[in-house]
Tab-separated table of C-alpha atoms in Angstrom:
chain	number	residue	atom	x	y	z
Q	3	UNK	CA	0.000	0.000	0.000
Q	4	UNK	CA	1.075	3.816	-0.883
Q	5	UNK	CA	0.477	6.577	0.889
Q	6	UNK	CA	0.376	10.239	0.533
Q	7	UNK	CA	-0.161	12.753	3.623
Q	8	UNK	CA	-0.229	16.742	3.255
Q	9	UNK	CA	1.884	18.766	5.392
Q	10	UNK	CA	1.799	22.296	3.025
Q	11	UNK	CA	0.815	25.370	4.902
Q	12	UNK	CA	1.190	29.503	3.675
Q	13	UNK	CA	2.683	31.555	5.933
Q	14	UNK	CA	2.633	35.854	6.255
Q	15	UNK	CA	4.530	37.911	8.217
Q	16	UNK	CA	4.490	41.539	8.007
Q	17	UNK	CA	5.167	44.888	10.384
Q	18	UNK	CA	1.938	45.418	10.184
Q	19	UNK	CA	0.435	42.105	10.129
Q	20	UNK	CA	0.767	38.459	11.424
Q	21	UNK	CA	-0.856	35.518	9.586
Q	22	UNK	CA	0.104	31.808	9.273
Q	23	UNK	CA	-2.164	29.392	7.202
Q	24	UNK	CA	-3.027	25.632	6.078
Q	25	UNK	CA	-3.000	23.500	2.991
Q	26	UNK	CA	0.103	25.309	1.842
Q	27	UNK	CA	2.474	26.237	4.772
Q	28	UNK	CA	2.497	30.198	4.969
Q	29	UNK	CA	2.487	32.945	7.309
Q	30	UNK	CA	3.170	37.034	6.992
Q	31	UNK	CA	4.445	39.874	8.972
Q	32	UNK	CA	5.008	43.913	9.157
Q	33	UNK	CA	6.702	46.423	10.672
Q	34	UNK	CA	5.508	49.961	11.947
Q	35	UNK	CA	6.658	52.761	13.398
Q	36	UNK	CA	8.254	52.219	16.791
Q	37	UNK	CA	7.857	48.570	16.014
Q	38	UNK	CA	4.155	49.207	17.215
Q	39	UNK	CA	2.683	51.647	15.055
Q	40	UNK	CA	3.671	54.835	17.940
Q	41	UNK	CA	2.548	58.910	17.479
Q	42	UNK	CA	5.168	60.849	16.527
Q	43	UNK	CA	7.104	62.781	19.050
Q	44	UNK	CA	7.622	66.270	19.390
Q	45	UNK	CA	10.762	67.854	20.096
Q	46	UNK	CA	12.489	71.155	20.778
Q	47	UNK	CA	15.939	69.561	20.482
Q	48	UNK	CA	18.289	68.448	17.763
Q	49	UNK	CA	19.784	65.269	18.180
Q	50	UNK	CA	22.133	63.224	15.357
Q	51	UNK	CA	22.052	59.602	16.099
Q	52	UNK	CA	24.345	58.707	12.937
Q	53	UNK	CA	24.213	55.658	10.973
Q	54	UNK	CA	22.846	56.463	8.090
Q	55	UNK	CA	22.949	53.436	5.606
Q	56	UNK	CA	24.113	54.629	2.209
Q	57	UNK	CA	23.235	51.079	0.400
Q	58	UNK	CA	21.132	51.587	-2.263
Q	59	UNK	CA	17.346	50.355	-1.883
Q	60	UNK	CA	15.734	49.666	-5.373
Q	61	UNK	CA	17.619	47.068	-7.782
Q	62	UNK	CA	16.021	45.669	-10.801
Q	63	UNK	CA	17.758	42.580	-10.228
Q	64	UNK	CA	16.306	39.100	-9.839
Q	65	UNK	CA	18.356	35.518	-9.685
Q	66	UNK	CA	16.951	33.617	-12.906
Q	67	UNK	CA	15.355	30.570	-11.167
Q	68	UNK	CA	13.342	33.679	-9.183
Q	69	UNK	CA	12.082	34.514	-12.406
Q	70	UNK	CA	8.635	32.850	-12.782
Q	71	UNK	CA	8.027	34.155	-8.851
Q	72	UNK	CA	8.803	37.540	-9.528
Q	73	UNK	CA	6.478	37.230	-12.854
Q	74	UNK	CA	3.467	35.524	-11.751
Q	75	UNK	CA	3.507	37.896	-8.450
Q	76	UNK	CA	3.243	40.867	-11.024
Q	77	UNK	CA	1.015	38.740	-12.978
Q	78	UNK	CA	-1.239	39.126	-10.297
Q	79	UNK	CA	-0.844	42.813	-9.264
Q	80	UNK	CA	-1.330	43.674	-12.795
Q	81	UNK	CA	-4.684	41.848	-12.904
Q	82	UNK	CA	-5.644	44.051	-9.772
Q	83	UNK	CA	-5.007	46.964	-11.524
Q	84	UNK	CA	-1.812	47.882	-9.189
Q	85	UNK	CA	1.465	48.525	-10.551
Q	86	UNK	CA	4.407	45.852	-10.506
Q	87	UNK	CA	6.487	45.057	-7.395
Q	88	UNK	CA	9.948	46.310	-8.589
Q	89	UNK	CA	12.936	43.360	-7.309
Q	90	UNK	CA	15.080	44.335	-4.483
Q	91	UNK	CA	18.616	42.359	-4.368
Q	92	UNK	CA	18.686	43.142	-1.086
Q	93	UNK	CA	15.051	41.847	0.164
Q	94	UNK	CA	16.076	38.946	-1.961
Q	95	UNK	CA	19.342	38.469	0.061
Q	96	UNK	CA	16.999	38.851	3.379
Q	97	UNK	CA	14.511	36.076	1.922
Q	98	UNK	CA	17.286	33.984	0.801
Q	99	UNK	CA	18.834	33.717	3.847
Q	100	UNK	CA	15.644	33.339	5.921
Q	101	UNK	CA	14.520	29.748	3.060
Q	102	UNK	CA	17.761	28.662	3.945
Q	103	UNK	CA	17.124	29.229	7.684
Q	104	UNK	CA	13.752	27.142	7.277
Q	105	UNK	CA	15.214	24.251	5.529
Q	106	UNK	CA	18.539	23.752	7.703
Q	107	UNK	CA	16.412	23.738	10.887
Q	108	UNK	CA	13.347	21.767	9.488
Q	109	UNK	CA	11.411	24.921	10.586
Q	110	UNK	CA	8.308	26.914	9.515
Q	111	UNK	CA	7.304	30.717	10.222
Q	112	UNK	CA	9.060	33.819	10.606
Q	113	UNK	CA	10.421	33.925	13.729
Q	114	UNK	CA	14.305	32.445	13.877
Q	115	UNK	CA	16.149	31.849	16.854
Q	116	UNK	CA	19.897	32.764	18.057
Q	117	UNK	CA	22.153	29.795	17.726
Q	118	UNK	CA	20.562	27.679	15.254
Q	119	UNK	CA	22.273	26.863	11.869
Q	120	UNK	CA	22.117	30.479	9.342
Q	121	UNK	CA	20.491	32.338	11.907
Q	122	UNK	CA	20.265	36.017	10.470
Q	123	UNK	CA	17.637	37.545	12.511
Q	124	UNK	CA	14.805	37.194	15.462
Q	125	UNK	CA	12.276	39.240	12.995
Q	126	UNK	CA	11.938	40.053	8.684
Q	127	UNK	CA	12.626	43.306	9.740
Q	128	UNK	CA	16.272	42.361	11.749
Q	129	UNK	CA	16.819	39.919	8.545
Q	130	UNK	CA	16.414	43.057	6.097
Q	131	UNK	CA	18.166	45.260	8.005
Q	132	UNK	CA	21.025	42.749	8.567
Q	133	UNK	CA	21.737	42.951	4.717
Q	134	UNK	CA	21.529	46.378	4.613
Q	135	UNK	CA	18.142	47.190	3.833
Q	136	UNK	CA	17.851	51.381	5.078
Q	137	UNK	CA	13.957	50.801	6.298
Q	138	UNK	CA	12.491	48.252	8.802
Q	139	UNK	CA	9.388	48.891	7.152
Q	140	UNK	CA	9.216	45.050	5.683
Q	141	UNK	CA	6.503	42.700	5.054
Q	142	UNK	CA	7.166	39.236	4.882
Q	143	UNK	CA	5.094	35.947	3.561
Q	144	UNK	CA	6.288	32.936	3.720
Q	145	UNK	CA	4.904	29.446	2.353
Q	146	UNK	CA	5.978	25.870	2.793
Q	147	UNK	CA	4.977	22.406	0.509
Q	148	UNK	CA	6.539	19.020	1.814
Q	149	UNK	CA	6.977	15.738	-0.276
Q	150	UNK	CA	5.541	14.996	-3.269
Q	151	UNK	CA	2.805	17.667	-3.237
Q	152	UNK	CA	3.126	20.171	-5.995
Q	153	UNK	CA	6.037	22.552	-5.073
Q	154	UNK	CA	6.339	25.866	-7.507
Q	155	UNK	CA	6.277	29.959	-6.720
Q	156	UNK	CA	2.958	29.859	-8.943
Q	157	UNK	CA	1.127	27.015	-5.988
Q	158	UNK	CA	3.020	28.933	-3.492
Q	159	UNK	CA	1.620	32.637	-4.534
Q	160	UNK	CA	-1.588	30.822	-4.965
Q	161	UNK	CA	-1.907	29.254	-1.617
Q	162	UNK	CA	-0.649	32.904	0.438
Q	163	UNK	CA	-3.715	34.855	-2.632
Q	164	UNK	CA	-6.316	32.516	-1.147
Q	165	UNK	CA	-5.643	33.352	2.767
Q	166	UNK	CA	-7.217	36.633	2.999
Q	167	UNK	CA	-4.299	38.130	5.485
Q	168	UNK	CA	-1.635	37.438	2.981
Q	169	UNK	CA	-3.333	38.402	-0.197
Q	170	UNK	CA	-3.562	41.491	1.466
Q	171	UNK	CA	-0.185	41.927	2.133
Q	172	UNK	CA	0.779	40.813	-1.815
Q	173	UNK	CA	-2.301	43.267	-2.948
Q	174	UNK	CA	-0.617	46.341	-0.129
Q	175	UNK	CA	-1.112	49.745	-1.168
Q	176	UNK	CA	2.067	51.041	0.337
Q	177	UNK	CA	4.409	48.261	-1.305
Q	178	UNK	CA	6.503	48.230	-4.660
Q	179	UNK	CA	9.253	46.861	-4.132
Q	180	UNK	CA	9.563	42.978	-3.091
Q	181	UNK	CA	12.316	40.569	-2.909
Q	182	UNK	CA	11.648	36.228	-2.688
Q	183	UNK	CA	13.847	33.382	-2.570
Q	184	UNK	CA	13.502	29.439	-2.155
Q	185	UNK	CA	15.354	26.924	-0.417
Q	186	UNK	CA	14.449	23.188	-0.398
Q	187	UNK	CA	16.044	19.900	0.582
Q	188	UNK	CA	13.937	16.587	-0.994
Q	189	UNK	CA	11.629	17.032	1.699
Q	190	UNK	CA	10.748	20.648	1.772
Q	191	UNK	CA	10.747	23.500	-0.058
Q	192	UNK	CA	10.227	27.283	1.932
Q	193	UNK	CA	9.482	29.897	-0.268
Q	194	UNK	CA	9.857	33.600	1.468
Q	195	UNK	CA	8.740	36.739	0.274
Q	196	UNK	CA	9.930	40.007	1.551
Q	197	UNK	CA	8.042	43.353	0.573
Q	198	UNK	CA	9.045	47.296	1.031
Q	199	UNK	CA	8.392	50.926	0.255
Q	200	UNK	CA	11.220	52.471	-1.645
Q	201	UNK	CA	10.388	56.104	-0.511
Q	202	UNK	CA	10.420	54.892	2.870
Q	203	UNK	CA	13.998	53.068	2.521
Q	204	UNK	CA	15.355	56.403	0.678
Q	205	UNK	CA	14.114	58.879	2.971
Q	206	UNK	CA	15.958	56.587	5.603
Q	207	UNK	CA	19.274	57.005	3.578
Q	208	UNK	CA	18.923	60.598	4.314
Q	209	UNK	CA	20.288	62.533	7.560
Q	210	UNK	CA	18.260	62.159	10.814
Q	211	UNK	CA	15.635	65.086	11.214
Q	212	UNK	CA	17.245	67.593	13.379
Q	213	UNK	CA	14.861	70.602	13.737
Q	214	UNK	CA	11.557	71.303	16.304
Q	215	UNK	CA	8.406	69.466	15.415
Q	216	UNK	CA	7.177	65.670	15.301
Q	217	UNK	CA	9.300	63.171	14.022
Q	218	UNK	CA	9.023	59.431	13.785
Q	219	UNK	CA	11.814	56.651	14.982
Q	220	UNK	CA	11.951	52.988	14.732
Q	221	UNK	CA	11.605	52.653	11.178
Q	222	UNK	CA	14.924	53.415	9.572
Q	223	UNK	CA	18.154	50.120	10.260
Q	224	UNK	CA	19.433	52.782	12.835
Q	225	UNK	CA	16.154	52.601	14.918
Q	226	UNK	CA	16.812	56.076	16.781
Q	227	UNK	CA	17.398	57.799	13.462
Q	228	UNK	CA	14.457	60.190	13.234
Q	229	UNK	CA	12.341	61.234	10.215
Q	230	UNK	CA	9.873	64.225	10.430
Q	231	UNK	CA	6.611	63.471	10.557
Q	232	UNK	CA	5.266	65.239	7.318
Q	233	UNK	CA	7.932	63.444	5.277
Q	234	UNK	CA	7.313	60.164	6.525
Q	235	UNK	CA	3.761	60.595	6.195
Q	236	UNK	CA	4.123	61.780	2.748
Q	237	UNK	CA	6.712	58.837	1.332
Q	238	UNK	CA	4.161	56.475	2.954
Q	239	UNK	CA	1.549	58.162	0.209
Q	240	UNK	CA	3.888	58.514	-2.499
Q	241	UNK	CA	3.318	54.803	-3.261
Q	242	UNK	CA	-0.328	54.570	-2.249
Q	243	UNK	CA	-1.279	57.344	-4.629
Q	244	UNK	CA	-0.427	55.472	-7.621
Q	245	UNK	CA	-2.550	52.820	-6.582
Q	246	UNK	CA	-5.969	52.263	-7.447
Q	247	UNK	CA	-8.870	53.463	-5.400
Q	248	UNK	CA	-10.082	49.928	-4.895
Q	249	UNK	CA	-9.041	46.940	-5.667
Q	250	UNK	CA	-11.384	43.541	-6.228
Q	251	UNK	CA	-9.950	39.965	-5.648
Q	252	UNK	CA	-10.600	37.523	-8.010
Q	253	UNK	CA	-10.582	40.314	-10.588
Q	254	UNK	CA	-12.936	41.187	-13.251
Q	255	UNK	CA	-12.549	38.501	-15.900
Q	256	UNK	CA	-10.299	35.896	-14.211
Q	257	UNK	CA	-10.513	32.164	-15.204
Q	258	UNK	CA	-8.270	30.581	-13.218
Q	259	UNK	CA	-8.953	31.103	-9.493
Q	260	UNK	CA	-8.788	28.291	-7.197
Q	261	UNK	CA	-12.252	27.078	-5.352
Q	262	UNK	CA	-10.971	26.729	-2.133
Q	263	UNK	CA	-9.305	28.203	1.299
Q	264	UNK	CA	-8.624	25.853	3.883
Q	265	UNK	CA	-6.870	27.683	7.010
Q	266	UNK	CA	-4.955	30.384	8.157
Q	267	UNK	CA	-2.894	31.287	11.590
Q	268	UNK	CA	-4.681	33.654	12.991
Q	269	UNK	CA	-7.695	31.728	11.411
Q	270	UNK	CA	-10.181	34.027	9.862
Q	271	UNK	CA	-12.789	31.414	10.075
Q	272	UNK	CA	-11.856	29.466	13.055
Q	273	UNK	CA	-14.924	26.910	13.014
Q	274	UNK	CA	-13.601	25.667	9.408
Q	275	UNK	CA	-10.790	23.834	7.984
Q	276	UNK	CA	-12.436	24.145	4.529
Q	277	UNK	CA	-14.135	26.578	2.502
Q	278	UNK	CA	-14.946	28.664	-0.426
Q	279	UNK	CA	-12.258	31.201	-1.956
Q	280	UNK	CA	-13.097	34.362	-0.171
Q	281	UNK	CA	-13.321	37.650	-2.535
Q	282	UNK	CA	-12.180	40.769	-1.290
Q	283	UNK	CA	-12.439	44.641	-1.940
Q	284	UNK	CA	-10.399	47.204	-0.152
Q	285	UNK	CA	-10.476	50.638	-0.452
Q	286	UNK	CA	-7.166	52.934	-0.985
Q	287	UNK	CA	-6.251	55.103	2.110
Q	288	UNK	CA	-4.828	57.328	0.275
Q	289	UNK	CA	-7.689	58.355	-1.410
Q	290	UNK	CA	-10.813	57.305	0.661
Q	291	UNK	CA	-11.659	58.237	3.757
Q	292	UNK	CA	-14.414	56.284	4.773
Q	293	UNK	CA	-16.202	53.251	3.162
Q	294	UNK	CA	-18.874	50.794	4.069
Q	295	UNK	CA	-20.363	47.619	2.431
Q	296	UNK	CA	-24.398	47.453	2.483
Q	297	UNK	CA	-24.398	44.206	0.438
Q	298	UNK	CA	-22.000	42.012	-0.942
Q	299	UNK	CA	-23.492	39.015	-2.705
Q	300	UNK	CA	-21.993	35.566	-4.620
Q	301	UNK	CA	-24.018	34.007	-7.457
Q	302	UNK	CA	-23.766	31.013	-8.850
Q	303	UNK	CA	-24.165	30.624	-13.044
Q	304	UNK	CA	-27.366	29.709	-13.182
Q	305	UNK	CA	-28.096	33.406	-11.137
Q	306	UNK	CA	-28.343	31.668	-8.002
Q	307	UNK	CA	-27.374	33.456	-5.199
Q	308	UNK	CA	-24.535	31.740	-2.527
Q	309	UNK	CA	-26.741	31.845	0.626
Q	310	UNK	CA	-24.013	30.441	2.946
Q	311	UNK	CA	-21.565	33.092	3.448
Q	312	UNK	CA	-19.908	35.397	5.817
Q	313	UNK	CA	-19.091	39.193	5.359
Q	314	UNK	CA	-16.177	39.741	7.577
Q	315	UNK	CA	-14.985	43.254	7.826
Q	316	UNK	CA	-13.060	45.302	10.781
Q	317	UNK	CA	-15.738	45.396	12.947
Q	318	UNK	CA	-16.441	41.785	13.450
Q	319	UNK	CA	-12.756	39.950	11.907
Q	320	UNK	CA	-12.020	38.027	15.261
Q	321	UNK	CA	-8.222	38.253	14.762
Q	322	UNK	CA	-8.681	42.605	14.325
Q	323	UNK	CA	-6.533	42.236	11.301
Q	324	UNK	CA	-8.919	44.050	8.716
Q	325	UNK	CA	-9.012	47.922	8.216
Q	326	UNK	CA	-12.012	49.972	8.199
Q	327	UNK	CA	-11.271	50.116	4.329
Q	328	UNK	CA	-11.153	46.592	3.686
Q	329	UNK	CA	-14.199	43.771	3.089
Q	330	UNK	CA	-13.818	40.178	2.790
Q	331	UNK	CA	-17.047	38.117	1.608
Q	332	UNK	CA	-16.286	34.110	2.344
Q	333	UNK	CA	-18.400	31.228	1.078
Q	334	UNK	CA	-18.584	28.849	3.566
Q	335	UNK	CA	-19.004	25.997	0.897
Q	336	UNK	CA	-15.896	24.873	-1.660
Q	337	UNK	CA	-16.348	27.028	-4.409
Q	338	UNK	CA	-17.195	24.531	-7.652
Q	339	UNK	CA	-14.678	23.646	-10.342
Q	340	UNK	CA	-14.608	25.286	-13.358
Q	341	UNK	CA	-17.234	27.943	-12.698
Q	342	UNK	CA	-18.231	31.368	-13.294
Q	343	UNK	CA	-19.553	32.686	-10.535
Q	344	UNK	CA	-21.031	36.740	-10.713
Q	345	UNK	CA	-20.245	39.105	-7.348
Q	346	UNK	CA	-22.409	42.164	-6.565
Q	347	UNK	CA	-21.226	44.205	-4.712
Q	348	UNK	CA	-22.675	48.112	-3.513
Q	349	UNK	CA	-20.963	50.400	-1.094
Q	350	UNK	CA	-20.487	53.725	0.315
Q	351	UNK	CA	-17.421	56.316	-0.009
Q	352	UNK	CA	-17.822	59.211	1.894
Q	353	UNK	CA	-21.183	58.807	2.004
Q	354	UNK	CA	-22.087	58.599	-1.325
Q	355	UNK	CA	-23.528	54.949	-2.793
Q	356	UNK	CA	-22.123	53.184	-5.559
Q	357	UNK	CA	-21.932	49.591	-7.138
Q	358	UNK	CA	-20.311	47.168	-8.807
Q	359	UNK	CA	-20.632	44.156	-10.462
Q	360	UNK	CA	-17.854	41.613	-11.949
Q	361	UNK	CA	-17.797	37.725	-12.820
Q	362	UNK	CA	-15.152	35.309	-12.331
Q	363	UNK	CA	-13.978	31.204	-13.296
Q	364	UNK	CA	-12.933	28.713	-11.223
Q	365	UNK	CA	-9.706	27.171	-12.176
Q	366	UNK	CA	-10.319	23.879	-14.963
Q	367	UNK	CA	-8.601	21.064	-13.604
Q	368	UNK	CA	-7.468	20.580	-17.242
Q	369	UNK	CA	-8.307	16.489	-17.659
Q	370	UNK	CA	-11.857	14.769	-16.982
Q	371	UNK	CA	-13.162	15.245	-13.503
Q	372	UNK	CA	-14.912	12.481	-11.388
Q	373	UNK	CA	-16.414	13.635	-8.433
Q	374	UNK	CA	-17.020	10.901	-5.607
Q	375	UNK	CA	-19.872	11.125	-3.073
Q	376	UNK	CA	-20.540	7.772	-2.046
Q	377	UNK	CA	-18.395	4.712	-1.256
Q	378	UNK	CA	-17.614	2.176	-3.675
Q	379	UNK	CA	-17.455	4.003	-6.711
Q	380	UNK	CA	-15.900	2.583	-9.860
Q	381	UNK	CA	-14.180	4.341	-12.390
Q	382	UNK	CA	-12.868	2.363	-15.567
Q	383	UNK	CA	-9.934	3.516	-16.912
Q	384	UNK	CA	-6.644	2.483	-19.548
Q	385	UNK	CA	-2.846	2.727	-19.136
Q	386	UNK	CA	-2.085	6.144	-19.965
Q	387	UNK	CA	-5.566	8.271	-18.913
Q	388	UNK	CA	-4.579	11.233	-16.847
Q	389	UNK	CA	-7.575	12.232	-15.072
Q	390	UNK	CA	-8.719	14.071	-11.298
Q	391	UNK	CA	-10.979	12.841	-8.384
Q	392	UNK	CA	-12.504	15.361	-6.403
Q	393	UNK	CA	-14.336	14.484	-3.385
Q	394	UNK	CA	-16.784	17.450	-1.600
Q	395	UNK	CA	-16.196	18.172	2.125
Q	396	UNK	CA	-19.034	17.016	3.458
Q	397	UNK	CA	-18.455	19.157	6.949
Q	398	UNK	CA	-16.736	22.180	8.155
Q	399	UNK	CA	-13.921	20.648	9.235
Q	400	UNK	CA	-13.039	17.786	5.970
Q	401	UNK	CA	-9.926	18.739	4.898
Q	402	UNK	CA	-7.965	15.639	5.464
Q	403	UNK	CA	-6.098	14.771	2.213
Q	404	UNK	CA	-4.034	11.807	2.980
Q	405	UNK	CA	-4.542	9.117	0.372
Q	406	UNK	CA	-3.647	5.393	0.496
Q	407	UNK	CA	-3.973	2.923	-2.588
Q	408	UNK	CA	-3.177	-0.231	-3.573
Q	409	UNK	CA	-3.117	-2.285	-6.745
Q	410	UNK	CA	-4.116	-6.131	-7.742
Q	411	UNK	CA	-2.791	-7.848	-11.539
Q	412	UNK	CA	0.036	-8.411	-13.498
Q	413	UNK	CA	1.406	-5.298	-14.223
Q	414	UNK	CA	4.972	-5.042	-12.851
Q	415	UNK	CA	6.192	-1.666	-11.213
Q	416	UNK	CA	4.310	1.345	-10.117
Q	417	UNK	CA	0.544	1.080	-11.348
Q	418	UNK	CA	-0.724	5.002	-10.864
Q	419	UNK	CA	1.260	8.516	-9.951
Q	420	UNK	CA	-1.092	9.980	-7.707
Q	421	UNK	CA	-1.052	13.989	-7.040
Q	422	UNK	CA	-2.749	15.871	-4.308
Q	423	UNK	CA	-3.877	18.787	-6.233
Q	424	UNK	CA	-5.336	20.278	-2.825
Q	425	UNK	CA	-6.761	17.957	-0.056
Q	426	UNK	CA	-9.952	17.101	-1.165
Q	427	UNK	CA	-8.798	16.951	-5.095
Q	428	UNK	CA	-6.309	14.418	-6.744
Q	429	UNK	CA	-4.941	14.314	-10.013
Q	430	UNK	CA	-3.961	10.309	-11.283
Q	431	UNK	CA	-2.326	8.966	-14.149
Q	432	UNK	CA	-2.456	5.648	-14.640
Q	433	UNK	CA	0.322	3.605	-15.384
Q	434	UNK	CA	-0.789	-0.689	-15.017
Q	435	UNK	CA	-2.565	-1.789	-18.042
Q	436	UNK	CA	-4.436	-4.816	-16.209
Q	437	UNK	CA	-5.987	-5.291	-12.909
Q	438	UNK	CA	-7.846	-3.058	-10.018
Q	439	UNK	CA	-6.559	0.056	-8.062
Q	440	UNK	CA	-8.272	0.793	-4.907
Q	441	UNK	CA	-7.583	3.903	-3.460
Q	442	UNK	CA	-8.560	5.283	-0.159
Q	443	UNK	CA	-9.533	8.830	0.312
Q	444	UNK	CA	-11.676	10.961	2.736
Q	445	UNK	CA	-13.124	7.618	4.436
Q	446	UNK	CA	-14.252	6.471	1.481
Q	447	UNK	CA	-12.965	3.967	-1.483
Q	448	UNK	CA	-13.294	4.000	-4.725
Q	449	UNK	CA	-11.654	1.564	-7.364
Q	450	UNK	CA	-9.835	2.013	-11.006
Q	451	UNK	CA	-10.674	-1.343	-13.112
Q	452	UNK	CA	-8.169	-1.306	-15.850
């Protein structure tokens, strides 16, 4: 008998945010003034605390097998209607180091401790800075597959898009400039992904603010280095205002979104393990004010609307993770393969109502689809088919993907490559040309008669 068990899981880190979540390792964090988001200080005194880093903090530079990462993250953006992540060399040197950190010590997350094998740095923001990065102002996600499950940036950037924390910290209004790397050893592979705001890392190359007024600290590499308020404030903007005012996840028009979100860390739906791939609108702070959603609706394509769902928002996410400006609408159910499903979608900015509609398709498994309900399902098949097995949760919580089989008959060798495509969805090719495979999956079996 063969067996199969999923370990992957997405991981975000970020200054600004903290988010780990399951089916593909991951987790995100940020980094704020004073380390905790602090008012600015006012002073009547000039003080120089030196240091000024004079490494310089925008690079279009990316390793080659970084490439497709780099691409399909922009890929993304683009779709959103943001403008491309530039490539740092030094927030790739930061992520590098931190993949390489993951795999020597077997370990997951952002957090890396003193002592252990490539240790660079307790936090994303000590790892950037320890390169030379000017700004602590870093967000990190990180994402993790193990074994034989599919291992690639474009699964990895997948997984972190469909965990509502990290997509938000790929999709960041005050980002453009990002830096990943990979490290894997046969086992597991750690992707990292380190994003900053070039304004912010230049106007921490400059000298420390010396004159009366309010000034921020804790953001530059020299954390007592001091930048005035108004400048900070506006370099936070500069990238912001060529942003969007809103921006929709899935975006108008896509066709290949995945159906599914199983878990995140902190869990924004801590009563599943499974659900629906949650849509998203936020609002640009840097040129809204104020918004509200009064109804945010998911439709199926026969025009049937997606009763079971939540709208989570700031005001009831229970991790306090979401702004005032940003809406997530989850289905509570798996989202159906190879769909189009139509949002709708009406709001309020600065009082004034508007709204919106857009349509969107499931990703198409690209072979024939079986999907299993019942146990004891047969499915006749010929050396050579290629084909995928989905089986619907039936509960909140059925998201266990491990997968046994075994084969009877004369074939010699291995009779079927088996792929878990996510963990209630595998993709098998069949290699016996005689005889019975019986494969185990979600408490039920089904057989392969060849």
């Amino acid at each position: 008998m063969q067996k199969i068990t999923p370990r992957t899981l997405p991981i975000l880190l970020s200054l600004l945010l903290a988010a780990c979540l399951g089916g593909d390792e991951g987790e995100s964090e940020t980094a704020a003034p004073n380390s905790s988001a602090s008012a600015p200080t006012t002073t009547d005194s000039a003080q120089n605390p030196g240091g000024d880093a004079t490494t310089p903090t925008s690079m279009n530079h990316s390793d080659t097998h970084n490439d497709n990462g780099y691409d399909y993250l922009n890929t993304l953006r683009t779709r959103a209607g943001m403008t491309s992540f530039h490539s740092n060399s030094l927030l790739q040197k930061a992520a590098a180091n931190h993949a390489a950190y993951l795999t020597n010590n077997s370990a997951t997350g952002h957090h890396e401790s003193e002592g252990l094998a490539g240790f660079s740095g307790v936090s994303a923001a000590e790892r950037a800075v320890a390169v030379g990065y000017p700004s602590r102002q870093v967000a990190e996600n990180v994402s993790s597959s193990y074994g034989s499950e599919e291992s690639s940036y474009h699964h990895s950037i997948d997984g972190l898009m469909s965990a509502i924390y990290h997509r938000l910290a790929f999709l960041s209004f005050d980002s453009d400039e990002v830096g990943l790397d990979l490290s894997g050893n046969g086992e597991a592979t750690n992707y990292v992904y380190n994003m900053g705001n070039s304004a912010i890392a230049s106007l921490c190359e400059e000298s420390s603010f010396s004159g009366v007024g309010r000034y921020y600290t804790a953001i530059c590499s020299d954390s007592t280095k001091r930048l005035e308020a108004g400048a900070y404030l506006s370099a936070n903007e500069t990238i912001a205002t060529e942003q969007p005012d809103r921006v929709l996840w899935p975006a108008e028009g896509d066709r290949d979104v995945p159906p599914v979100f199983f878990e995140e860390d902190p869990d924004p739906l801590p009563a599943y393990s499974v659900s629906g791939y949650p849509i998203s609108v936020q609002f640009n702070p840097a040129k809204v004010a104020s918004a509200a959603v009064t109804r945010f609706e998911l439709f199926d394509d026969s025009g049937v609307a997606i009763s079971d769902t939540l709208l989570l928002s700031a005001d009831n996410d229970p991790n306090q993770k979401l702004s005032p400006l940003e809406f997530v609408l989850f289905p509570l159910q798996r989202l159906q393969w190879a769909k189009t499903y139509r949002v709708e979608l009406e709001y309020t900015v600065a009082n004034l109502p508007a709204s919106l509609t857009w349509s969107f398709t499931t990703r198409d498994p690209g072979t024939p689809l079986y999907t299993i309900t019942t146990e004891g399902e047969n499915i006749s098949a010929s050396a050579g088919d290629t084909f995928v097995v989905y089986m619907p949760p039936t509960h909140a919580t059925d998201s266990n993907g491990s997968v046994n089989w075994s084969y009877s008959g004369y074939s010699s060798g291995d009779s079927v490559e088996v792929e878990l495509i996510d963990k209630n969805t595998l993709r098998l090719e069949i290699i016996a040309s005689d005889g019975k495979i019986s494969v185990s999956f979600h408490d039920k079996v089904f057989t392969i008669t060849l």
